[in-house]
Amino acid sequence: MARHAQSRAPRTRLSRRSKAVSGLALSTLIGTALWAWPASGDDHNSGTDAKSTMSTTASGPDTPRTPASAPKTAPNAAPNAPAARPVPGAARPIPGLSDAARKRIPADSRQVLVVTGQDLDSFKSQVVLYTREEGSDDWEPGPTWSAHNAARGWTDDHRYGDLRSPIGVYSLTDAGGLLPAPEGTKLPYDRNNSFVADGTGVEGEPLAGAFDYVIAINYNREPGTSPLDQQRPLGAAKGGGVWLHVDHDGPTQGCISLKPRVMRELLRTLDPDLHPVIVMGPADY
């Protein structure tokens, strides 16, 4: 991705405010996408490739996922029988994650955005926001949204320019965009004219508006700063600038892209007091 432009305008912070399908059948999340190199995944700044031109601006990646234990169900269910109902009182974990990925979700997190790719090399993914009540281990799923990830799929060893999204569990602490924050936004929000992506993707789709709204994914970045911040704690070779941002109808360089209305909904919903994180990777991560 191109490198993020440095923030010129002062950061504006808005006020903070303040389970999942169980049984033996776990569904795999799948999404839709086209191929493109433009605006996402590795420092959006300035850079072009043979098939696309973009005036770079911002995006970045991090760690792998962890699965969860299967819910308790009635024993000896017939192979083709309907999914058994969970034992009363049993916790309902987030489905489709490995135990390792589940263990990486912080104990105090009550909002988990799960991004599931079709497979290791696919740029198609789906996104579901899971939430839980305080003191409860039951995760409740929200709607399923289609999304794009990086053009070459996923990796657990992300490198600058590899066109793969980083697998992992990362916190979500900061947001921003070219447009003003939607009313009700809870994450700190940097409204800044530097959130601009020009040019087109490899399929010819325009990049304009891709950074109208962004949420920084805390891969190789300093939490508590603008998404435009250029600090790379793991070094420049590990990439950076991996964001959730507005979809431009094509795959990204490392980011996760969603429709504008979904980005607005996430900005109104994600709450720092609930310690939101994103779990991202291919199916069965």
Coordinates of C-alpha atoms in Angstrom, one line a residue:
M1 CA 0.0 0.0 0.0
A2 CA 1.1 3.5 -0.3
R3 CA 2.2 5.2 2.8
H4 CA -0.1 7.3 4.8
A5 CA 0.1 11.0 4.4
Q6 CA 1.1 12.9 7.6
S7 CA -1.8 14.4 9.5
R8 CA -2.0 18.1 9.1
A9 CA -5.2 19.0 10.8
P10 CA -5.7 18.6 14.6
R11 CA -7.2 15.4 15.8
T12 CA -10.8 15.7 16.8
R13 CA -12.0 13.3 19.6
L14 CA -15.6 12.6 20.1
S15 CA -17.2 11.5 23.3
R16 CA -17.2 7.8 24.3
R17 CA -20.3 5.9 25.2
S18 CA -20.9 3.2 26.3
K19 CA -23.3 -14.6 21.1
A20 CA -23.2 -16.6 18.4
V21 CA -24.7 -19.6 16.8
S22 CA -24.2 -22.8 18.9
G23 CA -24.5 -26.5 18.1
L24 CA -22.6 -28.8 15.9
A25 CA -23.0 -27.0 12.7
L26 CA -20.7 -24.0 12.3
S27 CA -21.0 -22.0 9.2
T28 CA -18.1 -20.6 7.1
L29 CA -18.2 -17.0 6.3
I30 CA -17.7 -16.1 2.6
G31 CA -17.9 -12.7 0.8
T32 CA -17.4 -11.1 -2.6
A33 CA -14.8 -9.0 -4.3
L34 CA -12.8 -8.0 -7.4
W35 CA -9.0 -7.7 -7.9
A36 CA -7.2 -4.4 -7.4
W37 CA -4.0 -2.9 -5.9
P38 CA -5.0 0.4 -4.7
A39 CA -5.9 1.8 -1.4
S40 CA -5.4 -0.5 1.6
G41 CA -3.1 -2.7 3.6
D42 CA 0.4 -1.2 3.5
D43 CA 1.0 2.4 4.2
H44 CA -1.1 4.4 1.8
N45 CA 1.2 7.1 0.5
S46 CA 2.5 7.3 -2.9
G47 CA 3.2 4.4 -5.2
T48 CA 2.0 2.8 -8.4
D49 CA 2.1 -0.6 -10.0
A50 CA 1.9 -1.7 -13.6
K51 CA -1.9 -2.1 -13.5
S52 CA -3.1 0.6 -11.2
T53 CA -2.4 4.1 -10.2
M54 CA -3.1 5.6 -6.9
S55 CA -2.1 8.6 -5.0
T56 CA -1.3 6.8 -1.8
T57 CA -2.8 7.7 1.5
A58 CA -3.1 5.1 4.3
S59 CA -3.6 1.4 5.7
G60 CA -1.9 -1.6 7.9
P61 CA -1.6 -5.5 9.4
D62 CA -0.7 -7.8 12.5
T63 CA -1.2 -11.3 14.3
P64 CA -3.0 -14.7 13.8
R65 CA -6.3 -16.0 14.9
T66 CA -7.4 -18.4 17.7
P67 CA -10.3 -21.0 17.8
A68 CA -12.9 -21.6 20.5
S69 CA -14.1 -24.7 22.3
A70 CA -17.2 -26.3 20.9
P71 CA -20.4 -25.7 22.8
K72 CA -21.8 -28.6 24.9
T73 CA -24.5 -30.5 23.2
A74 CA -26.6 -33.7 23.7
P75 CA -24.3 -36.8 23.3
N76 CA -24.6 -39.4 20.6
A77 CA -26.4 -37.3 18.1
A78 CA -27.2 -39.1 14.8
P79 CA -24.9 -38.1 11.9
N80 CA -27.7 -36.5 9.9
A81 CA -29.7 -35.3 12.8
P82 CA -30.4 -31.6 13.2
A83 CA -27.9 -29.7 15.3
A84 CA -28.4 -30.5 19.0
R85 CA -29.4 -27.7 21.3
P86 CA -26.8 -26.5 23.7
V87 CA -27.0 -27.7 27.3
P88 CA -28.8 -25.1 29.4
G89 CA -26.3 -22.7 31.0
A90 CA -23.5 -23.6 28.6
A91 CA -21.5 -20.7 27.1
R92 CA -22.0 -19.9 23.5
P93 CA -18.6 -19.1 22.0
I94 CA -18.0 -17.3 18.7
P95 CA -18.3 -20.0 16.0
G96 CA -15.8 -20.7 13.3
L97 CA -12.7 -19.7 15.2
S98 CA -9.9 -22.0 16.3
D99 CA -9.2 -22.4 20.1
A100 CA -6.0 -20.5 19.6
A101 CA -7.8 -17.5 18.1
R102 CA -10.4 -17.5 20.8
K103 CA -7.7 -17.4 23.5
R104 CA -6.2 -14.3 21.9
I105 CA -9.4 -12.3 22.4
P106 CA -8.9 -10.2 25.6
A107 CA -11.0 -11.2 28.6
D108 CA -12.4 -7.7 28.9
S109 CA -13.5 -7.4 25.2
R110 CA -17.3 -7.3 24.6
Q111 CA -17.2 -6.5 20.9
V112 CA -15.4 -8.8 18.4
L113 CA -15.4 -8.1 14.7
V114 CA -14.8 -11.4 12.9
V115 CA -13.5 -11.2 9.3
T116 CA -13.5 -14.6 7.6
G117 CA -11.9 -15.1 4.2
Q118 CA -13.0 -17.8 1.8
D119 CA -9.6 -19.4 1.9
L120 CA -5.9 -18.5 2.3
D121 CA -5.6 -17.0 -1.2
S122 CA -9.0 -15.5 -1.6
F123 CA -9.8 -11.8 -1.5
K124 CA -13.4 -12.6 -0.6
S125 CA -14.5 -12.3 3.0
Q126 CA -17.5 -11.7 5.3
V127 CA -17.7 -9.7 8.4
V128 CA -19.8 -10.2 11.6
L129 CA -19.8 -8.2 14.8
Y130 CA -20.3 -10.3 17.9
T131 CA -21.2 -8.7 21.2
R132 CA -21.7 -10.0 24.7
E133 CA -23.3 -8.6 27.9
E134 CA -21.1 -7.8 30.9
G135 CA -20.6 -11.0 33.0
S136 CA -21.8 -13.2 30.2
D137 CA -19.9 -15.7 28.0
D138 CA -22.6 -15.8 25.4
W139 CA -21.7 -14.1 22.1
E140 CA -24.5 -12.6 20.1
P141 CA -24.0 -12.2 16.3
G142 CA -25.1 -9.2 14.4
P143 CA -25.7 -9.0 10.6
T144 CA -23.3 -10.5 8.1
W145 CA -21.6 -8.1 5.7
S146 CA -19.7 -8.8 2.5
A147 CA -16.1 -7.4 2.4
H148 CA -12.9 -7.4 0.4
N149 CA -9.5 -8.2 1.8
A150 CA -6.1 -8.1 0.1
A151 CA -5.7 -9.2 -3.5
R152 CA -3.6 -12.3 -2.7
G153 CA -5.4 -13.3 0.4
W154 CA -3.9 -13.8 3.9
T155 CA -0.6 -14.3 5.7
D156 CA 0.6 -14.8 9.2
D157 CA 3.9 -13.1 8.3
H158 CA 2.9 -9.9 6.6
R159 CA 5.5 -7.9 4.7
Y160 CA 5.3 -4.5 3.1
G161 CA 3.8 -4.9 -0.4
D162 CA 3.0 -8.6 -0.3
L163 CA -0.7 -7.9 -1.1
R164 CA -1.9 -10.1 1.7
S165 CA -3.9 -9.2 4.8
P166 CA -2.4 -10.0 8.1
I167 CA -3.9 -12.9 10.0
G168 CA -4.5 -12.1 13.7
V169 CA -6.4 -10.6 16.6
Y170 CA -6.0 -6.8 16.9
S171 CA -7.5 -4.1 18.9
L172 CA -9.5 -1.2 17.4
T173 CA -8.9 2.1 19.1
D174 CA -8.8 4.9 16.6
A175 CA -10.7 6.1 13.6
G176 CA -10.8 9.0 11.1
G177 CA -11.7 10.0 7.6
L178 CA -12.1 12.6 5.0
L179 CA -15.7 13.1 6.1
P180 CA -16.9 14.2 9.5
A181 CA -17.6 11.5 12.0
P182 CA -21.1 10.0 11.8
E183 CA -23.3 11.2 14.7
G184 CA -22.8 8.9 17.6
T185 CA -19.2 7.9 16.8
K186 CA -17.5 6.7 20.0
L187 CA -13.9 6.0 18.9
P188 CA -11.5 8.9 18.8
Y189 CA -11.9 10.3 15.3
D190 CA -9.4 12.3 13.2
R191 CA -11.3 14.3 10.5
N192 CA -8.5 15.2 8.1
N193 CA -8.2 16.3 4.4
S194 CA -5.2 13.9 4.1
F195 CA -7.5 10.9 3.9
V196 CA -7.5 10.8 0.1
A197 CA -6.9 8.0 -2.5
D198 CA -6.7 8.9 -6.2
G199 CA -6.5 6.9 -9.3
T200 CA -8.1 3.5 -10.1
G201 CA -7.7 -0.1 -9.3
V202 CA -6.5 -2.8 -11.6
E203 CA -10.1 -3.5 -12.7
G204 CA -10.6 0.2 -13.4
E205 CA -12.7 0.9 -10.3
P206 CA -12.3 4.5 -8.9
L207 CA -10.6 4.8 -5.5
A208 CA -12.3 8.1 -4.7
G209 CA -14.1 7.9 -1.3
A210 CA -12.2 4.9 -0.1
F211 CA -11.0 6.8 2.9
D212 CA -14.2 8.8 3.7
Y213 CA -14.3 6.7 6.9
V214 CA -11.5 4.5 8.3
I215 CA -10.9 2.5 11.5
A216 CA -7.3 1.7 12.2
I217 CA -6.5 -2.0 12.8
N218 CA -3.7 -2.1 15.4
Y219 CA -1.2 -4.0 13.4
N220 CA 2.3 -2.5 13.5
R221 CA 1.0 0.9 14.7
E222 CA 0.9 2.9 17.8
P223 CA -2.6 2.8 19.5
G224 CA -4.1 6.1 20.5
T225 CA -2.9 8.0 17.4
S226 CA -4.5 9.1 14.2
P227 CA -4.8 6.3 11.5
L228 CA -2.5 8.5 9.5
D229 CA 0.3 8.2 12.1
Q230 CA 3.5 6.8 10.5
Q231 CA 5.0 5.0 13.5
R232 CA 5.8 1.3 12.8
P233 CA 6.9 -0.4 16.1
L234 CA 7.8 -3.6 14.2
G235 CA 9.8 -1.7 11.5
A236 CA 8.8 -0.6 8.0
A237 CA 9.4 -4.0 6.4
K238 CA 6.4 -5.4 8.3
G239 CA 4.1 -2.9 6.6
G240 CA 1.4 -0.8 8.2
G241 CA -1.5 1.4 7.6
V242 CA -4.0 -1.6 7.7
W243 CA -7.5 -0.2 8.0
L244 CA -11.2 -0.9 7.8
H245 CA -12.3 1.5 5.1
V246 CA -14.9 2.2 2.5
D247 CA -15.1 -0.5 -0.3
H248 CA -14.1 0.5 -3.8
D249 CA -15.4 -2.6 -5.5
G250 CA -12.1 -4.4 -5.7
P251 CA -9.6 -6.2 -3.4
T252 CA -7.2 -4.2 -1.3
Q253 CA -3.5 -4.2 -0.6
G254 CA -4.0 -5.4 3.0
C255 CA -7.0 -3.6 4.4
I256 CA -10.6 -4.8 4.9
S257 CA -13.1 -2.8 2.9
L258 CA -16.9 -2.5 3.6
K259 CA -19.8 -0.5 2.1
P260 CA -20.2 3.1 3.4
R261 CA -23.3 2.3 5.4
V262 CA -21.5 -0.5 7.2
M263 CA -18.6 1.7 8.0
R264 CA -21.0 4.3 9.5
E265 CA -22.8 1.6 11.5
L266 CA -19.5 0.3 12.9
L267 CA -18.4 3.9 13.8
R268 CA -21.6 4.3 15.8
T269 CA -21.3 0.9 17.4
L270 CA -17.7 0.3 18.3
D271 CA -17.1 1.5 21.8
P272 CA -13.7 2.0 23.5
D273 CA -15.3 1.1 26.8
L274 CA -16.1 -2.3 25.5
H275 CA -12.6 -2.9 24.2
P276 CA -13.4 -3.9 20.6
V277 CA -11.0 -6.2 18.7
I278 CA -10.9 -7.6 15.2
V279 CA -10.2 -11.3 14.5
M280 CA -9.2 -11.7 10.9
G281 CA -8.0 -14.5 8.6
P282 CA -9.1 -17.3 6.2
A283 CA -11.8 -19.8 7.1
D284 CA -11.0 -22.1 10.0
Y285 CA -8.3 -19.7 11.3

